[in-house]
Amino acid sequence: MSDFHYSNGQLCVENLPLSRIAEAVGTPVYVYSAAALRHNYQIFAGACAHMDALIAYSVKANSNLAVLSLLASLGAGADVVSGGELERAMRAGIAPHKIVFSGVGKSRDEMRKALSAGIYQFNIESAPELVALNDVACAQNTVAAIALRINPDVSAGGHEKISTGKAENKFGVNLDQARDVYKQAHDLPGIEVTGVDMHIGSQIDNLAPFETALLKGLDLVLDLRRDGHDIRTFDMGGGLGIVYNQDEDTLPTVADYMDMVRRHTKGLDLKMIFEPGRAIAGNAGVLLSRVQYVKHGSARNFLILDAAMNDLLRPALYGAYHAIKPVAEPKDHQRETYDIVGPVCETGDTFANHRRLSVMKDGDLVAMLAAGAYGAVQAGQYNTRPLVPEVLVRGGKFDVIRKRPALEDILSLENVPTWL
Ligand code: LLP
């Protein structure tokens, strides 16, 4: 049974009706299932049990301290892309030796922090970044372990805004330049070359691009070893997709993915690093929202929700699909077609067009599914709408793991100069 299911006429998370959370915390609110997070992590851990592997959960997908603490308790490492994420991961109890630091634009300050913390590996994306890290490491009298993120020039499908593995993307070093940059790295006293890294995109729905990129990466590993580098780690990045639309999406399983990786890396004596984000957090959360008004326009019926694009940006930004379910289980077969929108003053503030739902009325609750990854973390306060709170459910109980800021919290950061 899914951790989000109907029971006694109510959509529940684990054993808790979502309506109870709406009453206690108000809407909109993100709701996560601890069981689902645990389950998703364990699928990954189980699938690479007999591999020398590090699962470095990609913090950007959902960086709430409670979510990170839960994953830390299961043994997860972390993939971080900022000093802020590094701080979160460490506060959540993720051991520094399980943390990798990715991203094209790490600042020297962030490098300093990560070096002092003793993280496992920097994933370096350019020659100038390498030089900067060398400077910082030398100044701290230490040596930074690095993998170079290669850009394997593989088209991974998915949305153009989240595809990263093509030569024209800003990420990584193209394969034809990689060996030169490795040579440069080898000659720098503050750098120790330990691995190869890649990340080709997100919400990838088949194994072919991963396999193509992996094979290119492994060819490079062999070349680099011939060049005299001691390559011990291979970071596959993240990218495995999840089901957003039950009727249309077919996805490879984590086990299939790991089998493919195992097949190609067998005997190569590489520690494999995986950076799953969406595959861990995505289907573990929903955005719960209340219908403010049902508006019967002359061309369309609109469900105007109290959630908006600032709370869940994915549909507006990527045209992403999220299944939307009424919290009250439909009792009959009567359906109505709705455009489901938020209150923000932009037409882009639309969650879905032409959705068939049971007949809704003002005040009804709806849940947007698979919103656990890239939901709350991408929320903003546009239209001075306070950041949406987050709740973690365990069994029949829940905790608020980020509260809704008061309007005063937002306004108090601003300052009106005395000359006004
Ligand atoms: N590693 C690196 C270096 C990444 O850049 C990312 C995601 C991941 C791992 C995790 O990828 P995942 O397993 O979650 O696919 N906001 C977009 C997704 C952006 C992904 C950015 N990088 C969305 O809502 O679809």
Coordinates of C-alpha atoms and ligand atoms in Angstrom, one line a residue:
M1 CA 0.0 0.0 0.0
S2 CA 1.3 3.5 -0.9
D3 CA 2.0 5.8 2.1
F4 CA -0.6 8.1 0.6
H5 CA -3.9 6.3 0.2
Y6 CA -7.6 6.5 0.8
S7 CA -8.9 5.0 4.0
N8 CA -12.5 5.6 5.4
G9 CA -13.2 8.0 2.6
Q10 CA -10.2 10.2 3.4
L11 CA -6.8 10.6 1.7
C12 CA -4.3 9.6 4.4
V13 CA -0.6 9.8 4.8
E14 CA 0.5 6.7 6.6
N15 CA -2.3 6.4 9.3
L16 CA -3.2 10.0 9.4
P17 CA -6.0 11.7 7.4
L18 CA -4.6 14.8 5.6
S19 CA -7.6 16.8 6.8
R20 CA -6.3 16.6 10.4
I21 CA -3.1 18.3 9.3
A22 CA -5.0 20.9 7.4
E23 CA -7.1 21.7 10.5
A24 CA -4.1 21.9 12.8
V25 CA -1.6 23.6 10.7
G26 CA -3.6 25.4 8.0
T27 CA -3.1 25.3 4.3
P28 CA -1.1 25.3 2.0
V29 CA 1.2 22.9 3.7
Y30 CA 3.8 20.3 2.6
V31 CA 3.3 16.9 4.1
Y32 CA 6.0 14.2 4.1
S33 CA 5.8 10.6 5.1
A34 CA 8.7 9.3 7.2
A35 CA 7.9 5.7 6.1
A36 CA 8.1 6.7 2.4
L37 CA 11.4 8.5 2.8
R38 CA 12.8 5.5 4.7
H39 CA 11.5 3.1 2.1
N40 CA 12.9 5.0 -0.8
Y41 CA 16.3 5.3 0.8
Q42 CA 16.4 1.6 1.7
I43 CA 15.6 0.6 -1.9
F44 CA 18.7 2.4 -2.9
A45 CA 20.8 1.1 -0.1
G46 CA 19.5 -2.5 -0.7
A47 CA 20.2 -2.2 -4.5
C48 CA 23.8 -1.4 -4.0
A49 CA 24.4 -3.5 -0.9
H50 CA 27.1 -5.6 -2.5
M51 CA 28.9 -2.7 -4.1
D52 CA 31.5 -0.4 -2.5
A53 CA 29.1 2.5 -2.7
L54 CA 28.2 5.8 -1.1
I55 CA 24.6 7.1 -1.3
A56 CA 25.1 10.9 -1.1
Y57 CA 21.5 12.1 -1.0
S58 CA 21.2 15.3 -3.1
V59 CA 20.2 17.8 -0.4
K60 CA 18.8 20.3 -2.9
A61 CA 15.8 18.1 -3.5
N62 CA 14.5 18.5 0.0
S63 CA 16.8 20.1 2.5
N64 CA 14.6 20.2 5.6
L65 CA 16.7 19.4 8.7
A66 CA 14.2 16.7 9.8
V67 CA 14.3 15.0 6.4
L68 CA 18.1 15.1 6.5
S69 CA 18.2 13.8 10.1
L70 CA 16.0 10.9 9.1
L71 CA 18.2 10.0 6.2
A72 CA 21.4 10.5 8.3
S73 CA 20.0 8.0 10.8
L74 CA 19.8 5.4 8.0
G75 CA 23.4 6.0 7.0
A76 CA 23.0 8.4 4.1
G77 CA 25.7 10.7 2.9
A78 CA 25.0 14.0 1.2
D79 CA 25.6 15.8 -2.1
V80 CA 25.7 19.5 -1.3
V81 CA 26.0 22.5 -3.6
S82 CA 26.4 25.4 -1.2
G83 CA 27.8 26.4 2.2
G84 CA 24.2 26.5 3.4
E85 CA 23.5 22.9 2.4
L86 CA 26.8 21.8 3.9
E87 CA 25.8 23.4 7.2
R88 CA 22.4 21.6 7.0
A89 CA 23.9 18.3 6.3
M90 CA 26.3 18.5 9.1
R91 CA 23.7 19.8 11.6
A92 CA 21.6 16.8 10.6
G93 CA 24.4 14.5 11.6
I94 CA 25.6 13.4 8.2
A95 CA 29.3 12.6 8.7
P96 CA 31.6 14.9 6.7
H97 CA 33.4 11.8 5.2
K98 CA 30.1 11.0 3.5
I99 CA 29.7 14.5 1.9
V100 CA 30.5 15.5 -1.6
F101 CA 30.4 19.1 -2.7
S102 CA 29.1 19.7 -6.3
G103 CA 28.2 22.9 -8.2
V104 CA 29.8 25.1 -10.9
G105 CA 30.4 28.2 -8.8
K106 CA 31.7 27.3 -5.3
S107 CA 33.0 30.4 -3.6
R108 CA 36.4 30.3 -1.8
D109 CA 34.6 30.8 1.5
E110 CA 32.5 27.7 0.8
M111 CA 35.7 25.8 -0.1
R112 CA 37.3 26.8 3.1
K113 CA 34.3 25.6 5.2
A114 CA 34.2 22.3 3.4
L115 CA 37.9 21.7 3.7
S116 CA 37.8 22.5 7.4
A117 CA 34.9 20.1 7.8
G118 CA 36.9 17.4 6.1
I119 CA 34.4 16.4 3.4
Y120 CA 35.0 13.4 1.3
Q121 CA 35.3 14.9 -2.2
F122 CA 34.9 18.1 -4.2
N123 CA 33.3 17.6 -7.6
I124 CA 35.2 20.2 -9.7
E125 CA 33.6 21.7 -12.8
S126 CA 36.3 23.8 -14.4
A127 CA 40.1 24.6 -14.5
P128 CA 39.7 28.0 -12.8
E129 CA 37.7 26.4 -10.0
L130 CA 40.5 23.8 -9.6
V131 CA 43.1 26.6 -9.2
A132 CA 40.9 28.4 -6.6
L133 CA 40.5 25.2 -4.6
N134 CA 44.3 24.6 -4.7
D135 CA 44.9 28.1 -3.4
V136 CA 42.5 27.6 -0.6
A137 CA 43.8 24.2 0.3
C138 CA 47.5 25.4 0.3
A139 CA 46.6 28.3 2.5
Q140 CA 45.0 25.9 4.9
N141 CA 48.0 23.6 4.7
T142 CA 45.9 20.8 3.5
V143 CA 45.1 18.8 0.4
A144 CA 41.6 18.6 -1.3
A145 CA 40.4 15.3 -2.7
I146 CA 38.7 16.0 -6.1
A147 CA 36.8 14.3 -8.9
L148 CA 36.4 16.2 -12.1
R149 CA 32.9 16.5 -13.3
I150 CA 33.0 15.4 -16.9
N151 CA 30.4 16.4 -19.4
P152 CA 29.8 13.3 -21.5
D153 CA 27.7 15.1 -24.1
V154 CA 24.8 12.8 -23.7
S155 CA 21.2 13.8 -24.3
A156 CA 19.2 12.6 -21.4
G157 CA 15.7 13.8 -22.5
G158 CA 13.6 15.4 -19.9
H159 CA 13.0 19.1 -19.7
E160 CA 15.6 21.4 -21.3
K161 CA 15.9 23.4 -18.1
I162 CA 17.1 20.4 -16.1
S163 CA 19.2 18.7 -18.7
T164 CA 22.9 19.0 -17.8
G165 CA 24.9 16.5 -19.8
K166 CA 25.2 18.1 -23.2
A167 CA 28.3 19.9 -24.4
E168 CA 26.5 23.2 -24.6
N169 CA 25.4 23.1 -21.0
K170 CA 27.4 25.0 -18.4
F171 CA 28.2 21.9 -16.4
G172 CA 31.4 19.9 -16.2
V173 CA 34.5 19.7 -18.4
N174 CA 34.1 18.3 -21.9
L175 CA 35.7 14.9 -22.5
D176 CA 38.2 16.2 -25.0
Q177 CA 39.6 18.6 -22.3
A178 CA 39.3 16.3 -19.3
R179 CA 42.8 14.6 -19.5
D180 CA 44.5 18.0 -19.7
V181 CA 42.6 19.3 -16.6
Y182 CA 43.5 16.1 -14.7
K183 CA 47.1 16.6 -15.6
Q184 CA 46.9 20.2 -14.3
A185 CA 45.2 18.9 -11.1
H186 CA 48.0 16.3 -10.6
D187 CA 50.6 19.0 -10.7
L188 CA 48.9 21.2 -8.0
P189 CA 50.2 20.6 -4.5
G190 CA 46.8 21.3 -2.8
I191 CA 44.9 18.8 -4.9
E192 CA 44.7 15.1 -4.8
V193 CA 42.9 13.5 -7.8
T194 CA 40.7 10.6 -6.6
G195 CA 37.8 10.2 -9.0
V196 CA 35.6 11.0 -11.9
D197 CA 32.2 12.6 -11.5
M198 CA 29.2 13.2 -13.8
H199 CA 25.5 14.2 -13.5
I200 CA 23.7 14.2 -16.8
G201 CA 20.3 15.5 -15.8
S202 CA 17.2 14.9 -13.8
Q203 CA 13.9 13.1 -14.1
I204 CA 15.5 10.7 -16.6
D205 CA 13.0 8.0 -17.5
N206 CA 15.2 5.3 -19.1
L207 CA 18.6 3.8 -18.5
A208 CA 20.1 4.4 -22.0
P209 CA 21.6 7.8 -21.3
F210 CA 23.0 6.7 -18.0
E211 CA 24.6 3.7 -19.6
T212 CA 26.1 5.7 -22.5
A213 CA 27.5 8.3 -20.1
L214 CA 28.9 5.6 -17.8
L215 CA 30.7 3.9 -20.6
K216 CA 32.3 7.1 -21.7
G217 CA 33.2 7.9 -18.1
L218 CA 34.8 4.4 -17.7
D219 CA 36.8 4.8 -20.8
L220 CA 38.2 8.0 -19.3
V221 CA 38.9 6.1 -16.0
L222 CA 41.1 3.7 -17.9
D223 CA 42.9 6.5 -19.8
L224 CA 43.5 8.4 -16.6
R225 CA 44.9 5.3 -14.9
R226 CA 47.2 4.8 -17.9
D227 CA 48.2 8.4 -17.5
G228 CA 49.2 7.6 -13.9
H229 CA 46.3 8.9 -11.9
D230 CA 45.0 6.9 -9.0
I231 CA 41.3 6.9 -9.8
R232 CA 39.4 5.3 -7.0
T233 CA 35.9 6.8 -7.1
F234 CA 33.2 7.2 -9.7
D235 CA 30.3 9.5 -9.0
M236 CA 27.2 8.8 -11.2
G237 CA 25.4 11.9 -10.0
G238 CA 21.6 11.7 -9.6
G239 CA 18.9 11.9 -12.2
L240 CA 16.7 8.8 -11.8
G241 CA 13.1 9.8 -12.5
I242 CA 9.9 9.0 -10.6
V243 CA 6.3 8.4 -11.7
Y244 CA 4.4 11.7 -11.7
N245 CA 1.6 10.5 -14.0
Q246 CA 0.4 6.9 -13.3
D247 CA -1.3 6.7 -16.7
E248 CA 1.8 7.6 -18.7
D249 CA 5.1 7.3 -17.0
T250 CA 7.1 4.1 -17.1
L251 CA 10.4 4.2 -15.2
P252 CA 13.3 1.8 -14.7
T253 CA 13.6 0.5 -11.2
V254 CA 16.5 1.3 -8.9
A255 CA 17.5 -2.3 -9.0
D256 CA 17.6 -2.2 -12.8
Y257 CA 19.8 0.9 -12.7
M258 CA 22.2 -0.7 -10.2
D259 CA 22.4 -3.9 -12.1
M260 CA 23.5 -1.9 -15.2
V261 CA 26.1 0.0 -13.1
R262 CA 27.3 -3.2 -11.5
R263 CA 27.6 -5.0 -14.9
H264 CA 29.9 -2.3 -16.3
T265 CA 32.0 -1.5 -13.2
K266 CA 32.7 -5.1 -12.1
G267 CA 36.3 -5.7 -11.4
L268 CA 37.3 -2.1 -11.9
D269 CA 37.9 -1.5 -8.2
L270 CA 35.9 1.7 -8.0
K271 CA 34.0 3.1 -5.1
M272 CA 30.7 4.2 -6.7
I273 CA 28.9 7.4 -5.5
F274 CA 25.2 8.0 -6.2
E275 CA 23.5 11.3 -5.7
P276 CA 19.8 10.6 -5.8
G277 CA 17.5 13.4 -4.8
R278 CA 14.1 13.1 -6.4
A279 CA 14.1 9.3 -6.2
I280 CA 14.3 9.6 -2.4
A281 CA 12.1 12.5 -1.6
G282 CA 9.8 13.0 -4.6
N283 CA 6.9 10.6 -3.9
A284 CA 7.3 11.0 -0.1
G285 CA 5.5 14.3 -0.1
V286 CA 2.4 16.1 -1.1
L287 CA 1.4 19.7 -1.2
L288 CA -1.9 20.0 0.6
S289 CA -4.1 22.9 -0.4
R290 CA -7.7 24.2 0.1
V291 CA -10.0 25.2 -2.7
Q292 CA -10.8 28.9 -2.1
Y293 CA -13.3 29.3 -4.8
V294 CA -14.8 27.2 -7.6
K295 CA -15.3 29.7 -10.4
H296 CA -17.5 28.7 -13.3
G297 CA -16.1 30.9 -16.2
S298 CA -17.8 31.0 -19.6
A299 CA -14.9 29.1 -21.2
R300 CA -13.5 27.1 -18.3
N301 CA -14.2 25.9 -14.7
F302 CA -11.4 27.0 -12.3
L303 CA -10.5 25.6 -9.0
I304 CA -8.8 28.5 -7.3
L305 CA -6.5 27.1 -4.6
D306 CA -4.8 28.7 -1.6
A307 CA -1.5 27.3 -2.9
A308 CA 0.3 29.1 -5.7
M309 CA 3.2 29.0 -8.0
N310 CA 5.4 30.5 -5.3
D311 CA 4.7 27.4 -3.2
L312 CA 5.2 24.8 -5.9
L313 CA 7.0 26.2 -8.9
R314 CA 7.5 23.1 -11.0
P315 CA 4.3 23.3 -13.1
A316 CA 4.9 27.0 -13.9
L317 CA 8.7 26.6 -14.5
Y318 CA 8.9 23.3 -16.3
G319 CA 5.3 22.6 -17.3
A320 CA 5.6 19.7 -14.9
Y321 CA 2.7 17.4 -14.2
H322 CA 1.6 16.7 -10.7
A323 CA -1.3 14.4 -10.0
I324 CA -4.0 16.2 -8.0
K325 CA -6.4 14.3 -5.8
P326 CA -9.3 15.4 -3.7
V327 CA -8.8 14.6 0.0
A328 CA -12.4 13.4 0.3
E329 CA -12.6 10.1 -1.6
P330 CA -14.9 10.6 -4.6
K331 CA -18.2 8.8 -3.7
D332 CA -19.7 8.7 -7.2
H333 CA -18.5 8.7 -10.8
Q334 CA -19.6 12.3 -11.5
R335 CA -16.6 14.3 -12.8
E336 CA -16.0 17.9 -13.8
T337 CA -13.1 19.3 -15.8
Y338 CA -11.1 22.1 -14.1
D339 CA -8.2 24.3 -14.6
I340 CA -6.5 24.3 -11.2
V341 CA -4.8 27.6 -10.4
G342 CA -3.4 29.6 -7.6
P343 CA -4.2 33.2 -6.4
V344 CA -1.0 34.8 -7.8
C345 CA -1.5 37.5 -10.4
E346 CA 0.0 35.6 -13.4
T347 CA -1.6 33.2 -15.8
G348 CA 1.5 31.1 -15.3
D349 CA 0.2 30.4 -11.8
T350 CA -1.5 27.3 -13.1
F351 CA -1.0 23.8 -11.6
A352 CA -3.0 21.9 -14.2
N353 CA -5.3 22.4 -17.2
H354 CA -8.3 20.3 -18.1
R355 CA -8.1 18.0 -15.1
R356 CA -11.0 15.6 -14.5
L357 CA -11.9 15.6 -10.8
S358 CA -14.9 14.7 -8.7
V359 CA -17.2 17.7 -8.3
M360 CA -15.5 20.2 -6.0
K361 CA -16.8 23.0 -3.8
D362 CA -15.3 25.9 -1.9
G363 CA -13.4 24.7 1.1
D364 CA -12.6 21.2 -0.2
L365 CA -9.0 20.0 0.2
V366 CA -6.8 18.7 -2.6
A367 CA -3.3 17.1 -2.5
M368 CA -0.7 17.6 -5.2
L369 CA 1.2 14.4 -5.3
A370 CA 4.9 13.7 -5.7
A371 CA 5.8 17.1 -4.4
G372 CA 8.4 16.0 -1.9
A373 CA 11.3 16.9 -4.1
Y374 CA 12.0 20.4 -5.5
G375 CA 8.8 21.6 -3.9
A376 CA 9.4 23.4 -0.6
V377 CA 13.0 24.1 -1.5
Q378 CA 12.0 26.0 -4.5
A379 CA 9.3 28.0 -2.8
G380 CA 9.5 31.7 -2.5
Q381 CA 7.5 34.6 -1.1
Y382 CA 6.3 36.2 -4.2
N383 CA 3.1 38.3 -3.6
T384 CA 4.3 38.4 0.0
R385 CA 2.9 35.0 0.6
P386 CA 4.8 33.5 3.6
L387 CA 6.8 30.3 2.9
V388 CA 4.7 27.3 3.1
P389 CA 5.2 25.2 6.2
E390 CA 6.3 21.5 6.3
V391 CA 5.0 18.6 8.3
L392 CA 6.5 15.1 8.8
V393 CA 4.2 12.2 9.5
R394 CA 5.2 9.1 11.3
G395 CA 2.4 6.5 11.7
G396 CA -0.6 8.3 13.1
K397 CA 1.3 11.4 14.4
F398 CA 2.8 14.4 12.9
D399 CA 5.3 17.2 13.7
V400 CA 5.7 20.6 12.1
I401 CA 9.2 20.5 10.8
R402 CA 9.2 24.1 9.4
K403 CA 6.7 26.5 10.6
R404 CA 4.9 29.1 8.5
P405 CA 6.7 32.5 9.0
A406 CA 4.6 35.3 10.5
L407 CA 4.2 38.3 8.2
E408 CA 6.2 40.2 10.8
D409 CA 9.2 37.8 10.3
I410 CA 9.2 38.7 6.6
L411 CA 8.8 42.5 7.1
S412 CA 11.3 42.8 9.9
L413 CA 14.1 41.9 7.5
E414 CA 13.4 45.1 5.5
N415 CA 14.5 48.6 6.3
V416 CA 13.1 51.9 5.2
P417 CA 16.0 54.4 5.1
T418 CA 15.6 57.3 7.5
W419 CA 15.7 59.8 4.5
L420 CA 12.4 58.5 3.3
Ligands
LLP1 N1 23.7 15.8 -8.3 C1 23.8 16.9 -9.0 C2 25.1 17.4 -9.3 C3 22.6 17.6 -9.3 O1 22.8 18.8 -9.9 C4 21.3 17.1 -9.0 C5 20.1 17.8 -9.4 C6 21.3 15.9 -8.4 C7 22.4 15.2 -8.0 C8 20.0 15.2 -8.0 O2 19.2 14.9 -9.1 P1 17.9 14.0 -9.0 O3 18.3 12.7 -8.5 O4 17.0 14.7 -8.0 O5 17.3 14.1 -10.3 N2 14.3 21.6 -9.9 C9 14.2 20.5 -10.9 C10 15.3 19.5 -10.8 C11 16.7 20.1 -10.8 C12 17.8 19.1 -10.6 C13 19.1 19.8 -10.4 N3 20.1 19.0 -10.1 C14 12.8 19.9 -10.9 O6 12.0 20.3 -10.1 O7 12.5 19.0 -11.7

